[in-house]
Amino acid sequence: MRYFLNLLLFLSTLGSYAQVGIGTTNPQETLHVVGSVRVESSPSITAPLGLIGADDEGTLTTINIQNTLTLTNGKVNVQGNVLYGIGSQDLGGITYDGNFIHDLELGLGPGEPNEGMSVVKVYNLPANGKLTGIQDGVDGLHLFFYNVDTGNIQFMDESDTDSAGSQAENRIKVLAGSETISGKGCVELLYDGTAQRWLFLSIHD
């Protein structure tokens, strides 16, 4: 009887205070697992893709995610195509200040033809030019400026004194000082609303 009472007391103490270690002899939590963990899905879960999280009560449960995500070797990736809206802009009517183009209008503003477009094809460039600014930038706007003609367009950094011909919020940060599309080509720009500048990201010429 004494042995039974001691065993009962031991089990009661174990249930209240014990920490269980799997793969470790020094558990730091109630359940401390060192190594990989495998969870068998319930019959209601048919997809091989899933994430595990804790609910409000701390119970581990599956998290539903869209089928556009894939899980490969522990990394979540987006699958499928990313579509960009493509617009166009005729540059035949632009004006030059010498050979500089200031505050270029691409029709990106609200209600304009290229509002919401990520790619703008420009054509009919009257002559080679140096571009110092683009109108209607909004925070986070990702723009591919695609020149489909043979004329050269040089993108000027805001530090160039001639960039003062464009409004401050339309100017461009070009780390190299300037970049040129030699005929047909594309540049990638991002508008930073905090800095109120276009950021020149890359050129594909």
GROMACS .gro file of C-alpha atoms in nm:
model
  205
    1MET     CA    1   0.000   0.000   0.000
    2ARG     CA    2   0.283   0.236   0.089
    3TYR     CA    3   0.447   0.168  -0.249
    4PHE     CA    4   0.120   0.241  -0.425
    5LEU     CA    5   0.076   0.573  -0.242
    6ASN     CA    6   0.432   0.677  -0.324
    7LEU     CA    7   0.376   0.591  -0.691
    8LEU     CA    8   0.050   0.788  -0.693
    9LEU     CA    9   0.223   1.087  -0.536
   10PHE     CA   10   0.504   1.064  -0.793
   11LEU     CA   11   0.262   1.053  -1.086
   12SER     CA   12   0.064   1.346  -0.944
   13THR     CA   13   0.382   1.551  -0.910
   14LEU     CA   14   0.489   1.451  -1.261
   15GLY     CA   15   0.157   1.563  -1.406
   16SER     CA   16   0.182   1.902  -1.236
   17TYR     CA   17   0.546   1.991  -1.287
   18ALA     CA   18   0.713   1.761  -1.537
   19GLN     CA   19   0.877   1.880  -1.855
   20VAL     CA   20   0.897   1.624  -2.131
   21GLY     CA   21   1.197   1.619  -2.359
   22ILE     CA   22   1.214   1.444  -2.695
   23GLY     CA   23   1.565   1.438  -2.832
   24THR     CA   24   1.696   1.621  -2.525
   25THR     CA   25   1.767   1.527  -2.163
   26ASN     CA   26   1.728   1.888  -2.050
   27PRO     CA   27   1.379   2.007  -2.151
   28GLN     CA   28   1.318   2.380  -2.109
   29GLU     CA   29   0.942   2.378  -2.170
   30THR     CA   30   0.649   2.149  -2.091
   31LEU     CA   31   0.721   1.979  -2.425
   32HIS     CA   32   1.067   2.041  -2.567
   33VAL     CA   33   1.142   1.874  -2.901
   34VAL     CA   34   1.488   1.876  -3.055
   35GLY     CA   35   1.468   1.753  -3.412
   36SER     CA   36   1.205   1.740  -3.682
   37VAL     CA   37   0.835   1.697  -3.607
   38ARG     CA   38   0.585   1.520  -3.828
   39VAL     CA   39   0.212   1.583  -3.797
   40GLU     CA   40  -0.029   1.349  -3.973
   41SER     CA   41  -0.316   1.536  -4.138
   42SER     CA   42  -0.676   1.465  -4.050
   43PRO     CA   43  -0.902   1.305  -4.316
   44SER     CA   44  -1.063   1.643  -4.388
   45ILE     CA   45  -0.733   1.786  -4.513
   46THR     CA   46  -0.671   1.661  -4.866
   47ALA     CA   47  -0.413   1.905  -5.001
   48PRO     CA   48  -0.044   1.825  -4.944
   49LEU     CA   49   0.022   2.192  -4.871
   50GLY     CA   50  -0.050   2.344  -4.535
   51LEU     CA   51   0.082   2.563  -4.257
   52ILE     CA   52   0.052   2.498  -3.885
   53GLY     CA   53  -0.028   2.769  -3.634
   54ALA     CA   54  -0.174   2.810  -3.287
   55ASP     CA   55  -0.533   2.917  -3.229
   56ASP     CA   56  -0.652   3.152  -2.952
   57GLU     CA   57  -0.637   2.867  -2.701
   58GLY     CA   58  -0.287   2.763  -2.801
   59THR     CA   59  -0.393   2.448  -2.985
   60LEU     CA   60  -0.195   2.365  -3.297
   61THR     CA   61  -0.415   2.371  -3.605
   62THR     CA   62  -0.385   2.400  -3.982
   63ILE     CA   63  -0.399   2.739  -4.154
   64ASN     CA   64  -0.577   2.760  -4.487
   65ILE     CA   65  -0.378   2.937  -4.759
   66GLN     CA   66  -0.454   3.019  -5.120
   67ASN     CA   67  -0.364   2.768  -5.389
   68THR     CA   68  -0.140   3.030  -5.551
   69LEU     CA   69   0.121   2.950  -5.286
   70THR     CA   70   0.356   2.654  -5.293
   71LEU     CA   71   0.567   2.515  -5.011
   72THR     CA   72   0.903   2.376  -5.124
   73ASN     CA   73   1.173   2.273  -4.877
   74GLY     CA   74   1.025   2.495  -4.609
   75LYS     CA   75   0.994   2.802  -4.833
   76VAL     CA   76   0.661   2.956  -4.934
   77ASN     CA   77   0.654   3.077  -5.296
   78VAL     CA   78   0.395   3.239  -5.520
   79GLN     CA   79   0.305   3.032  -5.824
   80GLY     CA   80   0.136   3.137  -6.144
   81ASN     CA   81   0.174   3.443  -6.364
   82VAL     CA   82   0.204   3.805  -6.262
   83LEU     CA   83   0.020   4.023  -6.512
   84TYR     CA   84   0.112   4.385  -6.584
   85GLY     CA   85  -0.118   4.640  -6.738
   86ILE     CA   86   0.040   4.787  -7.053
   87GLY     CA   87  -0.029   5.138  -7.173
   88SER     CA   88   0.127   5.365  -7.435
   89GLN     CA   89   0.216   5.729  -7.476
   90ASP     CA   90   0.282   5.929  -7.793
   91LEU     CA   91   0.577   6.161  -7.731
   92GLY     CA   92   0.542   6.342  -8.061
   93GLY     CA   93   0.411   6.659  -7.896
   94ILE     CA   94   0.663   6.699  -7.613
   95THR     CA   95   0.875   7.012  -7.583
   96TYR     CA   96   1.251   7.027  -7.527
   97ASP     CA   97   1.459   7.268  -7.323
   98GLY     CA   98   1.768   7.247  -7.538
   99ASN     CA   99   1.801   6.869  -7.538
  100PHE     CA  100   1.638   6.824  -7.196
  101ILE     CA  101   1.289   6.686  -7.132
  102HIS     CA  102   1.138   6.817  -6.808
  103ASP     CA  103   0.828   6.691  -6.622
  104LEU     CA  104   0.739   6.430  -6.883
  105GLU     CA  105   0.366   6.356  -6.901
  106LEU     CA  106   0.295   5.983  -6.936
  107GLY     CA  107  -0.076   5.996  -6.855
  108LEU     CA  108  -0.033   5.820  -6.518
  109GLY     CA  109  -0.262   6.049  -6.319
  110PRO     CA  110  -0.619   5.981  -6.202
  111GLY     CA  111  -0.858   5.950  -6.494
  112GLU     CA  112  -0.576   5.953  -6.748
  113PRO     CA  113  -0.522   5.678  -7.008
  114ASN     CA  114  -0.230   5.510  -6.831
  115GLU     CA  115  -0.363   5.528  -6.476
  116GLY     CA  116  -0.275   5.202  -6.298
  117MET     CA  117  -0.053   5.077  -6.580
  118SER     CA  118   0.278   4.916  -6.485
  119VAL     CA  119   0.426   4.927  -6.835
  120VAL     CA  120   0.411   5.236  -7.056
  121LYS     CA  121   0.536   5.207  -7.413
  122VAL     CA  122   0.661   5.541  -7.542
  123TYR     CA  123   0.693   5.609  -7.912
  124ASN     CA  124   0.733   5.886  -8.170
  125LEU     CA  125   1.019   6.054  -7.983
  126PRO     CA  126   1.106   6.365  -8.190
  127ALA     CA  127   1.479   6.357  -8.106
  128ASN     CA  128   1.727   6.218  -7.857
  129GLY     CA  129   1.675   6.371  -7.516
  130LYS     CA  130   1.781   6.388  -7.153
  131LEU     CA  131   1.493   6.316  -6.915
  132THR     CA  132   1.494   6.495  -6.579
  133GLY     CA  133   1.149   6.413  -6.441
  134ILE     CA  134   0.820   6.225  -6.483
  135GLN     CA  135   0.484   6.354  -6.363
  136ASP     CA  136   0.221   6.181  -6.147
  137GLY     CA  137   0.434   5.952  -5.934
  138VAL     CA  138   0.253   5.796  -5.637
  139ASP     CA  139   0.403   5.601  -5.350
  140GLY     CA  140   0.487   5.245  -5.451
  141LEU     CA  141   0.421   5.291  -5.823
  142HIS     CA  142   0.632   5.036  -6.011
  143LEU     CA  143   0.685   5.157  -6.366
  144PHE     CA  144   0.850   4.998  -6.667
  145PHE     CA  145   0.934   5.277  -6.914
  146TYR     CA  146   0.951   5.098  -7.250
  147ASN     CA  147   1.095   5.286  -7.547
  148VAL     CA  148   0.981   5.115  -7.867
  149ASP     CA  149   1.149   5.365  -8.104
  150THR     CA  150   1.513   5.408  -8.202
  151GLY     CA  151   1.573   5.743  -8.031
  152ASN     CA  152   1.800   5.760  -7.726
  153ILE     CA  153   1.668   5.871  -7.386
  154GLN     CA  154   1.912   5.958  -7.109
  155PHE     CA  155   1.777   5.948  -6.752
  156MET     CA  156   1.940   6.222  -6.544
  157ASP     CA  157   2.003   6.209  -6.170
  158GLU     CA  158   1.843   6.479  -5.958
  159SER     CA  159   2.189   6.608  -5.863
  160ASP     CA  160   2.248   6.727  -6.219
  161THR     CA  161   2.195   7.102  -6.228
  162ASP     CA  162   1.968   7.074  -6.532
  163SER     CA  163   1.728   6.853  -6.331
  164ALA     CA  164   1.607   7.173  -6.169
  165GLY     CA  165   1.395   7.215  -6.481
  166SER     CA  166   1.160   6.948  -6.342
  167GLN     CA  167   0.947   6.989  -6.031
  168ALA     CA  168   1.121   6.841  -5.726
  169GLU     CA  169   0.860   6.566  -5.682
  170ASN     CA  170   0.911   6.453  -6.044
  171ARG     CA  171   1.288   6.413  -6.034
  172ILE     CA  172   1.479   6.087  -6.056
  173LYS     CA  173   1.747   5.930  -5.837
  174VAL     CA  174   1.999   5.757  -6.065
  175LEU     CA  175   2.289   5.617  -5.862
  176ALA     CA  176   2.518   5.602  -6.165
  177GLY     CA  177   2.457   5.972  -6.236
  178SER     CA  178   2.277   5.893  -6.560
  179GLU     CA  179   2.160   5.592  -6.761
  180THR     CA  180   2.075   5.580  -7.131
  181ILE     CA  181   1.837   5.371  -7.337
  182SER     CA  182   2.019   5.342  -7.668
  183GLY     CA  183   1.727   5.302  -7.900
  184LYS     CA  184   1.476   5.035  -7.808
  185GLY     CA  185   1.492   4.936  -7.444
  186CYS     CA  186   1.327   4.949  -7.106
  187VAL     CA  187   1.405   5.095  -6.765
  188GLU     CA  188   1.249   5.001  -6.433
  189LEU     CA  189   1.148   5.275  -6.193
  190LEU     CA  190   0.986   5.287  -5.848
  191TYR     CA  191   0.829   5.595  -5.692
  192ASP     CA  192   0.914   5.668  -5.328
  193GLY     CA  193   0.635   5.881  -5.186
  194THR     CA  194   0.832   5.968  -4.872
  195ALA     CA  195   1.134   6.098  -5.063
  196GLN     CA  196   0.906   6.221  -5.345
  197ARG     CA  197   1.146   6.090  -5.605
  198TRP     CA  198   1.156   5.827  -5.876
  199LEU     CA  199   1.414   5.558  -5.802
  200PHE     CA  200   1.597   5.420  -6.105
  201LEU     CA  201   1.618   5.044  -6.043
  202SER     CA  202   1.747   4.881  -6.360
  203ILE     CA  203   1.792   4.911  -6.735
  204HIS     CA  204   1.723   4.652  -7.003
  205ASP     CA  205   1.875   4.782  -7.325
   0.00000   0.00000   0.00000
